[in-house]
Each structure stands twice: as structure tokens, then as C-alpha cells.
CSV table of C-alpha atoms in Angstrom, one decimal:
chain,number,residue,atom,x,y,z
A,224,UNK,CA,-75.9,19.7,14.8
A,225,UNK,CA,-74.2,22.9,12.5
A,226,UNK,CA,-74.7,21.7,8.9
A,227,UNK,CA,-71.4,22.6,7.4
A,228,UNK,CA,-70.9,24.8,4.6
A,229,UNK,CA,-72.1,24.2,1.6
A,230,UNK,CA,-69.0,25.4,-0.5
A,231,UNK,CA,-67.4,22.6,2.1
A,232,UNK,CA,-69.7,19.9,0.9
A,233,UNK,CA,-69.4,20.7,-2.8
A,234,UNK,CA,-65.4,20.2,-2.5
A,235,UNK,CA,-65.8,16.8,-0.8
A,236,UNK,CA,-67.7,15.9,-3.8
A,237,UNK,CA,-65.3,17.0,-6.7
A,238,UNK,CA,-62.3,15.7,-5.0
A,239,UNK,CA,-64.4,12.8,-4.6
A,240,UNK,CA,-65.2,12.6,-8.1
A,241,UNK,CA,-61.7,13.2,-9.0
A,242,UNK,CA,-60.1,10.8,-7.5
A,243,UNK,CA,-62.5,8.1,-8.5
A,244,UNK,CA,-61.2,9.1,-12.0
A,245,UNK,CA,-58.2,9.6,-12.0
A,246,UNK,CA,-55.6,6.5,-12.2
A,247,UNK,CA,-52.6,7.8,-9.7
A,248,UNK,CA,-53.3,9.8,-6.9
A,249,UNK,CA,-50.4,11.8,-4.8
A,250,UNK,CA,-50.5,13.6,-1.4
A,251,UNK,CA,-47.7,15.9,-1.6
A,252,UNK,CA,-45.9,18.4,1.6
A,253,UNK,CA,-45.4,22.2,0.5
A,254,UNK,CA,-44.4,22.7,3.8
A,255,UNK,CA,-42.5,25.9,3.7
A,256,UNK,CA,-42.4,26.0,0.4
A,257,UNK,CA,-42.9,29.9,-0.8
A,258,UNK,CA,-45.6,30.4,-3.4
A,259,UNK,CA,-42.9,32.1,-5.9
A,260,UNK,CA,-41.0,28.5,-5.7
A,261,UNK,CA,-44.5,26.8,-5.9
A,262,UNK,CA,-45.7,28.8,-8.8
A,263,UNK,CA,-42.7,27.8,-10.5
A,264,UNK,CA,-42.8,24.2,-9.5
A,265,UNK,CA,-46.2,24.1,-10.9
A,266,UNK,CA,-45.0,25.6,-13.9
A,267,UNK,CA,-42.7,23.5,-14.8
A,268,UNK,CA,-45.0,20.0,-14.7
A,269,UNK,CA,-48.2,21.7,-15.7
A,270,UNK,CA,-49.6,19.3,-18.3
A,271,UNK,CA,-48.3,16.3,-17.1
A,272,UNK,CA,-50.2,16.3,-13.6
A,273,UNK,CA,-52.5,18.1,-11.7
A,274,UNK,CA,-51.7,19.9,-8.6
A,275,UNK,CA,-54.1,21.5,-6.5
A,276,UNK,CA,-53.2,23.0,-2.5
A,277,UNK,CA,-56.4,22.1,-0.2
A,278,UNK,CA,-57.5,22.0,3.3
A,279,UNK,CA,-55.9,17.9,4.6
A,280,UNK,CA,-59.5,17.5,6.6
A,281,UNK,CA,-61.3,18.0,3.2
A,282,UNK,CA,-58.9,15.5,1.5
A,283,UNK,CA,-59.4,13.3,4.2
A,284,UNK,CA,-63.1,13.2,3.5
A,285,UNK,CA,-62.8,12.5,0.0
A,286,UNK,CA,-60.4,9.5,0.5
A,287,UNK,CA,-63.1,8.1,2.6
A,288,UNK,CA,-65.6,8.6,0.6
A,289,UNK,CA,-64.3,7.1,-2.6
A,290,UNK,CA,-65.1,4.1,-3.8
A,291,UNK,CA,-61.7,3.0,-5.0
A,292,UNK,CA,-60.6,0.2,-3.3
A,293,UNK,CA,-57.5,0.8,-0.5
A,294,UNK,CA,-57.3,4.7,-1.1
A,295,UNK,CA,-58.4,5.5,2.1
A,296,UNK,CA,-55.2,4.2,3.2
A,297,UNK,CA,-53.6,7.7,2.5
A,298,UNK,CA,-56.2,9.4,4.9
A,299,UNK,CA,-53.3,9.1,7.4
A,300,UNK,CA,-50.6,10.8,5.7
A,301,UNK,CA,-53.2,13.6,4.9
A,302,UNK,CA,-51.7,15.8,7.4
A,303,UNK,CA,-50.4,19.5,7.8
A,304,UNK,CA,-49.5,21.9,4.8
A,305,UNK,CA,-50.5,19.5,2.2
A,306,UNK,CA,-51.3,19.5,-1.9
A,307,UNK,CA,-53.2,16.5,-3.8
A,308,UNK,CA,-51.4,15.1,-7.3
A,309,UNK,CA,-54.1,13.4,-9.7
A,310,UNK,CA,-51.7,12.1,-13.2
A,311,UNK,CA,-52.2,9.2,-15.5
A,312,UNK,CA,-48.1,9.0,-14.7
A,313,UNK,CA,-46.6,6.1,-12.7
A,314,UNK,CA,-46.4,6.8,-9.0
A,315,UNK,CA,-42.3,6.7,-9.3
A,316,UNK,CA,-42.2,8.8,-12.4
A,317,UNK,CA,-44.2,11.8,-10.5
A,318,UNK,CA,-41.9,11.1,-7.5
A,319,UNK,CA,-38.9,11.3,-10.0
A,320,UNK,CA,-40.2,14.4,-11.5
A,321,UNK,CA,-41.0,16.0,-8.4
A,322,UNK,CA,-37.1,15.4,-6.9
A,323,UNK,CA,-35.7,16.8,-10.3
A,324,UNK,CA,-37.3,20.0,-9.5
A,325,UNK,CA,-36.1,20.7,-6.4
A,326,UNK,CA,-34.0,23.8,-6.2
A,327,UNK,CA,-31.8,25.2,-3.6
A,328,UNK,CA,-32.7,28.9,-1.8
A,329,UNK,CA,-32.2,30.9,0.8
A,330,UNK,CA,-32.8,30.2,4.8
A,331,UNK,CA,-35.1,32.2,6.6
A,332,UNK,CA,-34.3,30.8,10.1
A,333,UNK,CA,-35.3,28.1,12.0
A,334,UNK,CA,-34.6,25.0,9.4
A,335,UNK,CA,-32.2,22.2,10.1
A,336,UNK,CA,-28.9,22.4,8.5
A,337,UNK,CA,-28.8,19.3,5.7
A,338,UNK,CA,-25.2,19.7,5.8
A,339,UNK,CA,-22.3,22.0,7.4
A,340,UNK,CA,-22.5,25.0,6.1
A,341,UNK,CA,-19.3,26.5,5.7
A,342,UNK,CA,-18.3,30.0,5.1
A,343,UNK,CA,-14.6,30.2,3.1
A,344,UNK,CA,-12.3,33.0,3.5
A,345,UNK,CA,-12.6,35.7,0.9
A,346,UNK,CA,-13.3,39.3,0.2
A,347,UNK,CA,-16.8,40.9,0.1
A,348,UNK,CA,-18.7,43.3,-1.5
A,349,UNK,CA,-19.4,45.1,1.0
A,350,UNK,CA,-17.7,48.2,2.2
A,351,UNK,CA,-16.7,49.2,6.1
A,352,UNK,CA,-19.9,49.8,8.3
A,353,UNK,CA,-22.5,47.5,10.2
A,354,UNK,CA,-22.1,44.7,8.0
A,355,UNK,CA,-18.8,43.9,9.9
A,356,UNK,CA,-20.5,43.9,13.3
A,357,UNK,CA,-23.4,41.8,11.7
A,358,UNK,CA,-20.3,39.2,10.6
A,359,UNK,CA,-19.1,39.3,14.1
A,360,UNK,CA,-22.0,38.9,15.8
A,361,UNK,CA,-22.5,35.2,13.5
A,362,UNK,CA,-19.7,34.4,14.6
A,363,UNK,CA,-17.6,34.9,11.3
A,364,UNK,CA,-13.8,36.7,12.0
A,365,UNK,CA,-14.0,39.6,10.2
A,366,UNK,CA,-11.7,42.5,9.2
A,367,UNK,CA,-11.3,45.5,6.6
A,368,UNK,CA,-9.0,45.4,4.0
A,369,UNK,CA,-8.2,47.7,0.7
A,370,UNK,CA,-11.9,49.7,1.7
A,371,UNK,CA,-13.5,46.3,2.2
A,372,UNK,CA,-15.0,43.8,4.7
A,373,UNK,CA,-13.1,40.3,4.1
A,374,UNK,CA,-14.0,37.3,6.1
A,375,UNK,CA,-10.4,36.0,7.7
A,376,UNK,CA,-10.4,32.7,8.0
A,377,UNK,CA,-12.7,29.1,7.5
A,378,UNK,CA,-15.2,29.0,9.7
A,379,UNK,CA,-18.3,26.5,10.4
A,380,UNK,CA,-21.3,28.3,11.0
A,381,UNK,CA,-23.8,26.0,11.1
A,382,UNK,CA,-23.0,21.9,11.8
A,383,UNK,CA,-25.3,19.9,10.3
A,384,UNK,CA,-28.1,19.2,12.0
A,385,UNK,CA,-28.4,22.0,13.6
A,386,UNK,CA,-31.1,24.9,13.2
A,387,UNK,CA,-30.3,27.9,11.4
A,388,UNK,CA,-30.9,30.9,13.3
A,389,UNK,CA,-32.7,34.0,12.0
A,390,UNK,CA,-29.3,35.8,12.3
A,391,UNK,CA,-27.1,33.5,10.9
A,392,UNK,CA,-30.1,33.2,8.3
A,393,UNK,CA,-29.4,36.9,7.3
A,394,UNK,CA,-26.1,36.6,7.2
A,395,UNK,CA,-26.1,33.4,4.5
A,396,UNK,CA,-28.0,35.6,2.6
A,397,UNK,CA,-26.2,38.7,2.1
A,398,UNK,CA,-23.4,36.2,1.4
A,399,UNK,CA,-25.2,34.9,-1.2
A,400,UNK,CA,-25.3,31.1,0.5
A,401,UNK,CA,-28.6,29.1,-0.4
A,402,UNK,CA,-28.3,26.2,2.5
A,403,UNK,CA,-31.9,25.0,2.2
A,404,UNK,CA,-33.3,22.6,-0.7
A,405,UNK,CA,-36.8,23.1,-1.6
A,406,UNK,CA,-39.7,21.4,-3.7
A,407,UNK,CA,-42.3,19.5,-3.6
A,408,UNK,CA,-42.1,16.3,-1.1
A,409,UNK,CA,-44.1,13.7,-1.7
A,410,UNK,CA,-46.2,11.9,1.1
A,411,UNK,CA,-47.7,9.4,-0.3
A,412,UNK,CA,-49.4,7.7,-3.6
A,413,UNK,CA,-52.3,5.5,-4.6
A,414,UNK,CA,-52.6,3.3,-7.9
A,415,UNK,CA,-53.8,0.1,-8.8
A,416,UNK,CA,-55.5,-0.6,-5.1
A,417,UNK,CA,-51.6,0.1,-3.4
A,418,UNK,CA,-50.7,2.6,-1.3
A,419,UNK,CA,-46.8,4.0,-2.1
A,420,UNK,CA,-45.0,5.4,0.9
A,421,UNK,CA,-42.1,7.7,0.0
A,422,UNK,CA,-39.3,5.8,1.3
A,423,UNK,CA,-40.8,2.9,-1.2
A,424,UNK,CA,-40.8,5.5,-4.0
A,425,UNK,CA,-37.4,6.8,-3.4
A,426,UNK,CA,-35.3,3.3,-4.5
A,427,UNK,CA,-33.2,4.0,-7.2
A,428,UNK,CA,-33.1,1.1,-10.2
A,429,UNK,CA,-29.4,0.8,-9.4
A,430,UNK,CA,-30.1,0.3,-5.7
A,431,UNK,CA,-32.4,-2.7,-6.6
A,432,UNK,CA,-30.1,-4.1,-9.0
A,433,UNK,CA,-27.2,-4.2,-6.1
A,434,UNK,CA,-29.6,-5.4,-3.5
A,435,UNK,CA,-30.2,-8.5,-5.8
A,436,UNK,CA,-27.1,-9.1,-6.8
A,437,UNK,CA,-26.0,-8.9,-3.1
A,438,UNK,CA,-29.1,-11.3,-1.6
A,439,UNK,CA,-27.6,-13.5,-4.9
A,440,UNK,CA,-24.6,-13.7,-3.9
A,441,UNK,CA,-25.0,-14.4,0.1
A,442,UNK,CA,-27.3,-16.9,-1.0
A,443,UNK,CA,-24.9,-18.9,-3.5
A,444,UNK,CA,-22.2,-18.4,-0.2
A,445,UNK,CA,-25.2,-20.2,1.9
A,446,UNK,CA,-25.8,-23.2,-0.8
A,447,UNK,CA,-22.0,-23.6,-1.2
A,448,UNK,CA,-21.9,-24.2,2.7
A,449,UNK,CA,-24.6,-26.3,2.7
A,450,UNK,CA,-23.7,-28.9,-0.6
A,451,UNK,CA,-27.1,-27.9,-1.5
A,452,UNK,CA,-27.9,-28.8,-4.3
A,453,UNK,CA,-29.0,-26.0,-7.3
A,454,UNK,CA,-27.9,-25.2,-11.1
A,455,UNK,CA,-26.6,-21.9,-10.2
A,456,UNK,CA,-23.3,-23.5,-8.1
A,457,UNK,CA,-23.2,-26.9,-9.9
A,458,UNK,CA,-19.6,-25.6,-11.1
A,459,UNK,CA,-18.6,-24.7,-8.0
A,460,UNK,CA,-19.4,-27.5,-6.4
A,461,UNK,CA,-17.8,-29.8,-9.1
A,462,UNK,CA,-14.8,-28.2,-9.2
A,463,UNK,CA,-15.0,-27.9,-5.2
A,464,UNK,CA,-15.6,-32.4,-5.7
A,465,UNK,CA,-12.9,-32.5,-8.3
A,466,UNK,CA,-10.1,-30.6,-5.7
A,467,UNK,CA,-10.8,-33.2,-3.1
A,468,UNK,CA,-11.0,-36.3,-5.5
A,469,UNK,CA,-7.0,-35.0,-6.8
A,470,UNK,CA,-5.5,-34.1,-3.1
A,471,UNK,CA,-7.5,-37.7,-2.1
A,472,UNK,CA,-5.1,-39.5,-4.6
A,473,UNK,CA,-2.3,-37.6,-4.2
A,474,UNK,CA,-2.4,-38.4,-0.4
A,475,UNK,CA,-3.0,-42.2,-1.2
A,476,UNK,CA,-0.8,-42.6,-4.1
A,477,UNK,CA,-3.6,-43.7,-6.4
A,478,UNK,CA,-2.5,-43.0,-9.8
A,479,UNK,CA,-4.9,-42.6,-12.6
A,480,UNK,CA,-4.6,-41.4,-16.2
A,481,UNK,CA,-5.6,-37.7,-14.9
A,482,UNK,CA,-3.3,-37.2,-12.2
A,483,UNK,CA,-0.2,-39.2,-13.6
A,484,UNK,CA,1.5,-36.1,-14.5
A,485,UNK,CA,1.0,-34.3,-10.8
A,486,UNK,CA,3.3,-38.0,-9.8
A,487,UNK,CA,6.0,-37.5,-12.9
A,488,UNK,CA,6.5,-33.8,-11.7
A,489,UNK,CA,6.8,-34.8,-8.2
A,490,UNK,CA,9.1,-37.8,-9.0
A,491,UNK,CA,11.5,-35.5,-11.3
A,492,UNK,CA,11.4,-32.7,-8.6
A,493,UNK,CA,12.4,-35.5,-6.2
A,494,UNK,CA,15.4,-37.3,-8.4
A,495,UNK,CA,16.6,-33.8,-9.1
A,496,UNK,CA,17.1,-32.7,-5.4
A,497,UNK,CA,18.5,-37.0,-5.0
A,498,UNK,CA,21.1,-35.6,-7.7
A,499,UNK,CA,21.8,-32.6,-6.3
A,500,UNK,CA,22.7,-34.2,-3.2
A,501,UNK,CA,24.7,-37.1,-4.1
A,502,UNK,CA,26.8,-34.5,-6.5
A,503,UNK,CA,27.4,-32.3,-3.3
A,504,UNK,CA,28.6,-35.4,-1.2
A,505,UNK,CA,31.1,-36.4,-4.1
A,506,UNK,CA,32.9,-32.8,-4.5
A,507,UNK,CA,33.8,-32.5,-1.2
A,508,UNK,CA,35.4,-36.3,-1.2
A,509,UNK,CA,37.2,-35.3,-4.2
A,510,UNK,CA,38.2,-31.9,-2.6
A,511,UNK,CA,39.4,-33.6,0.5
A,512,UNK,CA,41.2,-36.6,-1.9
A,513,UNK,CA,43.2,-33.6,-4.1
A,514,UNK,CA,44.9,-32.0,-0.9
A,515,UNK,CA,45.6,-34.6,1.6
A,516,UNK,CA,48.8,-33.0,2.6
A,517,UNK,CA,46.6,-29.2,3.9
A,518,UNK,CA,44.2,-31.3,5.5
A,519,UNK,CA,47.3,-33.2,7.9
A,520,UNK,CA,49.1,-29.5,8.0
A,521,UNK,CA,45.2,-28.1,9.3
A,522,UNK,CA,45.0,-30.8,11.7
A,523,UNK,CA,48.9,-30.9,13.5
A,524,UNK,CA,48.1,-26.8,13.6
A,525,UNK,CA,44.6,-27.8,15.3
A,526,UNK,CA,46.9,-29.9,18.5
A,527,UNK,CA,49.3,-27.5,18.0
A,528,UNK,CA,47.5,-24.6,19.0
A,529,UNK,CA,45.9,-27.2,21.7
A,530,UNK,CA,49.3,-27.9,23.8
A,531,UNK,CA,50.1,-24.3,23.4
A,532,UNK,CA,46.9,-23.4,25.2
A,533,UNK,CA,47.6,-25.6,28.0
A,534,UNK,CA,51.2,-24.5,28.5
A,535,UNK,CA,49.5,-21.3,28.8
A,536,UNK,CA,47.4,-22.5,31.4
A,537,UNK,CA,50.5,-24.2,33.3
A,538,UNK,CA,52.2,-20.9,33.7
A,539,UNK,CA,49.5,-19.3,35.1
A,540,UNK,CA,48.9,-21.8,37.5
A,541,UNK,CA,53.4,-22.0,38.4
């Protein structure tokens, strides 16, 4: 059996040691991350965690050698191109902190588009020569105007989701373009016994509150349904009892002291169309009563205009 190396064994134990210690523990990608970006990156949070870029198998081997209880749960997502966080800060906080320096930059070919990248129409920088046959090549319509290369017209060059060739990576970069979003992505975090996965860590505050107020709301909807009984629609479902009660009455003519007013509107709305009617009946009597003579005159026109229709017939007939 080959012993391994002793520089090997001595790592194990430190990491070991450190993460016994320390109370939040993070297993962060840097995954194509370059080390001017890292550097920066490590910069900019230096004295509020600890980040150190290792071999995942040595990792591994720590996490299952430390005594803490359920760490060894992130032995799986100790994979690939990987860097451990040790921090007294909350496993959200280093996730928060860790989005917030994320910066965009340059492709280099081969990533995945996050979005379409779209080149506008405008003038360049640079004068007529190869650079126009490295435009038309990409695929981006190209011309020369007033001694220099303008791009003609909107044009997608990558869709989303789509990987970003080493061509069309050049291109984005003489343009000035920065497609790609880099930082620090973080795999996984330990504290208090839990294990954090990064989909856990990523919920907003705001996202929980509107969960909760939506579960709240569907379940009021379901209690409401259901007359089941709970302080949180008591006035929902009294007012809902109240409604009935009234259109109950109203249907049975059961008057009470709180719905005799609903009965004196309807009976006024009711005498006034009575009114209405009877005073419509009476002006045409009296209409009819002041010209008796034009209604005789209307009616001897009326058989008038009859036997005149019929001797019009007779003719035609001989």
C-alpha cells in the first residue's frame, strides 16, 4: 500500500482542524473564474472570511474526518474547481456578499449565453482593414463609412442559451461587450449541524414574505369554502351569515327592526311606478275626452281609405 504524501496528510489535518473551529463553513465553484477576478474577489471580503483554493479530494477528507456533527454532508458537493469559506458570518450573509461581487467580463469562448446578446448598429473605432472581414465572418453586416467600419444594422449574435464561440468571443471583445457574469458561486454551506444548498440560500426576504402571504391567502379561500371555523375569517363568515339572514327575509317578507327600511324603499319605489302609471292612463283619457271631433274625423278617414282600397281592387278585377 503507497503511504501518501506527507505534505497530503498534514493538509487533511489543518483543514480538519479548521473546520472543527470555525462556526460556518462554505464550499464555493471558481470555476472559470481568472485569478485577476479572483484576486480581486478576495480582496474585497478579506477580513470578513477566509478563502482558501484546495484540491476537492483533500476537502473531502477533512469533511469526513471532522467531528462536527452532519458536515460530512457537503463531501458530495465537494466536486471540480472548488475553494473552502470558513467565517463567523451567517451562511446567507456570505452567500449575499458573494452575489454582490459578481462582476461582468469578457467571453473567451465556449460559455453559454445568459441572455441574447445583441449587437446595435453604430460606428466603430476601427478603421478599414481585416476587422471588417472578422465582422463578417460573426455574422455582423458590416460596411465602411467616413474612413470607418460601422456595423449596419441590429443583429442577434448569440440567442441565449447558446454557446459562445471562440470567434464570436473575439469579436464581443474588440466591441467592448462583457456577455459573461463572473464571481464566486457558492455550492454549499454548513452551520449549526445543517447543510445549506444554494438554491436554499438564494431566497430573497421579499420572496418569503409573498410566499406567505400567498399560502395565507389560498388558505383563508379554503376555510371560507369549507365554514371552517378560525379567528382569521370570523368577519368574513359573519358578514357572509348576515347576507343570507337579509335576502332570507326579504324573500319571506319577514320584517324586523333591521331590515324595515330595505321594505319602506321597496314599497315607495313600488307606489311611485303605481303613480306613474295610473297618471299615464288618465292623460290619454283626458287627451282623447278634449278632441272628440279629430278622433271621429281619424276614424271616417280610416273606412274611407278602406272602401277606396276595395274599389281599387274592383277595377282591377272588371
Amino acid at each position: 500500500m503507497i503511504e501518501p504524501a506527507q505534505w497530503k496528510v498534514d493538509k487533511v489535518n489543518a483543514l480538519t482542524e479548521e473546520l472543527n473551529e470555525s462556526p460556518v463553513s462554505a464550499v464555493i465553484s471558481i470555476k472559470g473564474l481568472r485569478n485577476k477576478e479572483f484576486q480581486k474577489i478576495r480582496s474585497d471580503i478579506r477580513g470578513k472570511v477566509k478563502i482558501e483554493v484546495l484540491r476537492a479530494r483533500l476537502l473531502r477528507l477533512a469533511l469526513q474526518k471532522s467531528n462536527k456533527k452532519n458536515i460530512a454532508g457537503m463531501t458530495e458537493h465537494a466536486t471540480g474547481q472548488i475553494a473552502l469559506i470558513t467565517t463567523s458570518e451567517t451562511p446567507k450573509t456570505v452567500y449575499d456578499m458573494l452575489v454582490s461581487k459578481r462582476t461582468k467580463a469578457a467571453a473567451r469562448g465556449g460559455e453559454i449565453a445568459e441572455e441574447d446578446i445583441i449587437i446595435e448598429p453604430k460606428e466603430t473605432s476601427f478603421p478599414p482593414g481585416p476587422m471588417i472581414s472578422v465582422f463578417q465572418k460573426a455574422g455582423i453586416p458590416a460596411g465602411i463609412e467616413k474612413g470607418k467600419i460601422v456595423i449596419k444594422s441590429e443583429v442577434t449574435l448569440v440567442k441565449k442559451g447558446e454557446v459562445i464561440s471562440k470567434e464570436k468571443a473575439q469579436v464581443l471583445e474588440k466591441l467592448e461587450i462583457l456577455p459573461v457574469t463572473v464571481g464566486l458561486e457558492m455550492i454549499a454551506a454548513y452551520s449549526d449541524r445543517l447543510v445549506y444548498s444554494r438554491d436554499a440560500l438564494s431566497i430573497t426576504i421579499e420572496q418569503i414574505v409573498s410566499d406567505m402571504a400567498g399560502a395565507f391567502l389560498k388558505a383563508k379561500a379554503l376555510a371560507l369554502k369549507a365554514d371552517f371555523l378560525v379567528p382569521e375569517i370570523m368577519p368574513e363568515l359573519l358578514s357572509k351569515a348576515y347576507l343570507q339572514a337579509q335576502g332570507l327575509a326579504l324573500a319571506a317578507n319577514f320584517v324586523d327592526e333591521k331590515n324595515i327600511d330595505i321594505f319602506i324603499r321597496k314599497a315607495v319605489i313600488n307606489a311611485t311606478t303605481l303613480n306613474s302609471l295610473i297618471n299615464k292612463d288618465l292623460n290619454n283619457e283626458n287627451i282623447e275626452n278634449e278632441n272628440p271631433e279629430e278622433s271621429q274625423t281619424e276614424d271616417k278617414k280610416d273606412e274611407g281609405s278602406g272602401d277606396d282600397a276595395a274599389a281599387g281592387l274592383g277595377s282591377l278585377f272588371g
